[in-house]
Coordinates of C-alpha atoms and ligand atoms in Angstrom, one line a residue:
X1 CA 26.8 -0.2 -11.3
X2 CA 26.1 1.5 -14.4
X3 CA 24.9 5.0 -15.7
X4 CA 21.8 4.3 -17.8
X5 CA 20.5 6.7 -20.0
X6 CA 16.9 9.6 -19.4
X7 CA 14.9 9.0 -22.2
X8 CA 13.3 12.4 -22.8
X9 CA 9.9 13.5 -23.3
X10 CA 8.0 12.5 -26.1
X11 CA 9.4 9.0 -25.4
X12 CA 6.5 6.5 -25.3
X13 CA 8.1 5.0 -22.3
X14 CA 7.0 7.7 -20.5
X15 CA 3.5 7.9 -21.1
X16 CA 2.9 3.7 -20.4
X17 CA 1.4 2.8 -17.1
X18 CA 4.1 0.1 -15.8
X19 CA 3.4 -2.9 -14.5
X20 CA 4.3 -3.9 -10.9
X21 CA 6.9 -5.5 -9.9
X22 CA 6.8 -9.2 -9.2
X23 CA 10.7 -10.7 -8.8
X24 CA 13.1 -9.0 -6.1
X25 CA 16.0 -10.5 -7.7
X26 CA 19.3 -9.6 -8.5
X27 CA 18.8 -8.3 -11.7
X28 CA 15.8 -5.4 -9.9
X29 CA 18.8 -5.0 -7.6
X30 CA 21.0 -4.3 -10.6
X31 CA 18.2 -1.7 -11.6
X32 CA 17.9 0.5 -8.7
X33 CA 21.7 0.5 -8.0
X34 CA 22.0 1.6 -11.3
X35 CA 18.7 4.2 -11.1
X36 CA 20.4 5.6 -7.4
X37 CA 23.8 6.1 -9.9
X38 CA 21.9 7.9 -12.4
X39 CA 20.5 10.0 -10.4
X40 CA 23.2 11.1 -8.8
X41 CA 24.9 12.1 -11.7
X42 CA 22.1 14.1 -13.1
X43 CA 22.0 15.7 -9.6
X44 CA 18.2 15.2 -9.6
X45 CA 16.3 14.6 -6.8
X46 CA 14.1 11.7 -8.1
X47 CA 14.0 8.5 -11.0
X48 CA 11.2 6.4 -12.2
X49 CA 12.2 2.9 -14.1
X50 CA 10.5 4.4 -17.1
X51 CA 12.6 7.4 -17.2
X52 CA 15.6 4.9 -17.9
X53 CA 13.1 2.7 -20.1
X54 CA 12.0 -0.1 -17.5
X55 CA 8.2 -0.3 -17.3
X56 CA 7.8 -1.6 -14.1
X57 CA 6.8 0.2 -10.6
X58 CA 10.1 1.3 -9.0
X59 CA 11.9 4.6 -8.6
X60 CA 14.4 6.1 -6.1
X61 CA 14.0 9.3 -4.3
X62 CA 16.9 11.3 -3.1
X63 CA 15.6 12.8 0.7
X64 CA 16.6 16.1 2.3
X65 CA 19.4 14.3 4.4
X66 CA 20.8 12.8 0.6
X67 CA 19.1 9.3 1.7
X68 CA 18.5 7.1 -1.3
X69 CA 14.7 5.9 -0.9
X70 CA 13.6 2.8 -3.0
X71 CA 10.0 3.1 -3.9
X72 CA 9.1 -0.7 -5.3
X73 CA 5.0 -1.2 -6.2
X74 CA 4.3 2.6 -4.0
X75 CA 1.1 3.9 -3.4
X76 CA 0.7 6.9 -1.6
X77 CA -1.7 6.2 1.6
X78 CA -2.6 9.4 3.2
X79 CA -1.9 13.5 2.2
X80 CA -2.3 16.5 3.9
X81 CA -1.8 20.3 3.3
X82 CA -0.6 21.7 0.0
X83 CA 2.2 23.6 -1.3
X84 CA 3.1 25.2 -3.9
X85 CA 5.8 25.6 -5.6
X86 CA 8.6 25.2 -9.1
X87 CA 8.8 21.3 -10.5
X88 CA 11.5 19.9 -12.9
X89 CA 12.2 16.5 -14.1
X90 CA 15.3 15.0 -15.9
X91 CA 13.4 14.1 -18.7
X92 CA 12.1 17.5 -19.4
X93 CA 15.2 19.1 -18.8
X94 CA 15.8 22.9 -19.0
X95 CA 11.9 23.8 -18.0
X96 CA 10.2 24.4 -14.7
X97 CA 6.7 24.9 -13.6
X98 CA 4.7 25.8 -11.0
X99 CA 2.8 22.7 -9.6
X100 CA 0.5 22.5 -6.2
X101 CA 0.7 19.2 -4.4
X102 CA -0.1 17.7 -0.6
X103 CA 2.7 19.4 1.6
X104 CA 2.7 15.7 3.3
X105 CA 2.5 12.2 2.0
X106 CA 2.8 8.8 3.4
X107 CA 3.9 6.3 1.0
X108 CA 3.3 2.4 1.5
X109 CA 5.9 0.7 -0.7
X110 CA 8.3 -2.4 -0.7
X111 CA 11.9 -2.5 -0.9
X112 CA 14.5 -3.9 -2.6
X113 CA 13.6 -7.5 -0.9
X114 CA 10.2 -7.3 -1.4
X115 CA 8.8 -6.6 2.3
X116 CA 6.4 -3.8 2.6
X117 CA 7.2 -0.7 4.4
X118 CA 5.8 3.1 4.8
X119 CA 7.6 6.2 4.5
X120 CA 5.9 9.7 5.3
X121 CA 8.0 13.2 4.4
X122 CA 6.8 16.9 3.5
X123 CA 8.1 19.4 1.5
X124 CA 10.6 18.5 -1.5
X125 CA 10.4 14.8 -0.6
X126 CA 7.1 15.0 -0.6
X127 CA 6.2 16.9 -4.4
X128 CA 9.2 13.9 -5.3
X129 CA 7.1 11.2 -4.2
X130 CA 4.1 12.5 -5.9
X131 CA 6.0 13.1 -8.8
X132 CA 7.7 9.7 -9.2
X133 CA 5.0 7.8 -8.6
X134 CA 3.1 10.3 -11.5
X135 CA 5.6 8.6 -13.7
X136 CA 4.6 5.3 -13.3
X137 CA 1.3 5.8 -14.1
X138 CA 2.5 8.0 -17.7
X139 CA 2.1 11.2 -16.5
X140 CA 4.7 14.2 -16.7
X141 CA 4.7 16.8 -14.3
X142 CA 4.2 19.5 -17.7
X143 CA 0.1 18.2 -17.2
X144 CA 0.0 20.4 -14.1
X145 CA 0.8 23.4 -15.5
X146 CA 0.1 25.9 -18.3
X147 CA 3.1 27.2 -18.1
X148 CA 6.8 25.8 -18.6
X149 CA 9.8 28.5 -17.7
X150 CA 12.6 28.7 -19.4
X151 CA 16.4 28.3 -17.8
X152 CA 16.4 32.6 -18.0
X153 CA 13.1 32.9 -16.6
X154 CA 14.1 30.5 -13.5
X155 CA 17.1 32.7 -12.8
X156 CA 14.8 35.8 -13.0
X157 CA 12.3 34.3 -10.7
X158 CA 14.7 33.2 -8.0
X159 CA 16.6 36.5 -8.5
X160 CA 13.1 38.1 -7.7
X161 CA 12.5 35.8 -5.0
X162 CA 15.9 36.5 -3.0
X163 CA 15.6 40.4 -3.4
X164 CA 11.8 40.1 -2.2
X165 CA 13.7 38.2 1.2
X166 CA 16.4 41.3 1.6
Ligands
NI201 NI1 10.3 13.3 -13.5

């Protein structure tokens, strides 16, 4: 496995729509072992193949029980509810904004092998899955939002937020 590098915003990889993926072979498995590593490291939550400059339909998404969750061709099937809440994503790093999406979403994918599957969470994993699969499609999570905060501001807000709990 290998750490592979975030291309950043304003990247032309990230505003491509990717093409799906056709070969479950060894070197896709060498891709999402290395996307799952990445992550990881960046202690993110979620990866798209064009954030490491692959434009195919894949990313990995890092559940509320740390499960790795390979996303190959996804399509999300069915939503429900909203939430919202702050959004981030490791190529737009150091900014956060507030972004509604469905509270629940089911996800039809295939894994690593090529065999189909669904996969249905709420919450975090939810916004992720939405997010991710945004990517794929050349979209940034900033398009949601008319406002980006800063590091400072995010400390204020959750500052705020835990006081407001007390
Ligand atoms: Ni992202």
């Amino acid at each position: 496995m290998a750490l592979r590098k975030i291309v950043l915003q304003g990247d032309e990889c990230l505003t491509k729509v990717c093409r799906p993926v056709t070969d479950f072979n060894v070197r896709l498995h060498m891709l999402l072992d290395d996307m799952t590593e990445t992550l990881v490291e960046s202690g993110g939550v979620g990866l798209a193949a064009p954030q490491v400059g692959i434009l195919r339909r894949a990313c990995v998404v890092m559940n509320e029980d740390d499960e790795i969750i390979e996303l190959i061709n996804p399509e999300i099937i069915k939503t429900a509810g909203r939430q919202d809440g702050l959004e981030g994503c490791l190529s737009v790093p150091g900014k956060y904004g507030f972004v509604s999406r469905p509270n629940v979403v089911r996800v039809r994918a295939q894994d690593r092998n090529g065999d189909f599957f669904e996969v249905e969470d709420e919450g975090l994993t939810a916004r992720c899955f939405c997010h991710e699969i945004e990517h794929l499609d050349g979209h940034l999570f900033v398009e949601h939002t008319d406002h980006l905060l800063t590091e400072e501001e995010l400390e204020e807000y959750i500052r705020q937020q835990e006081e407001e709990e007390q």
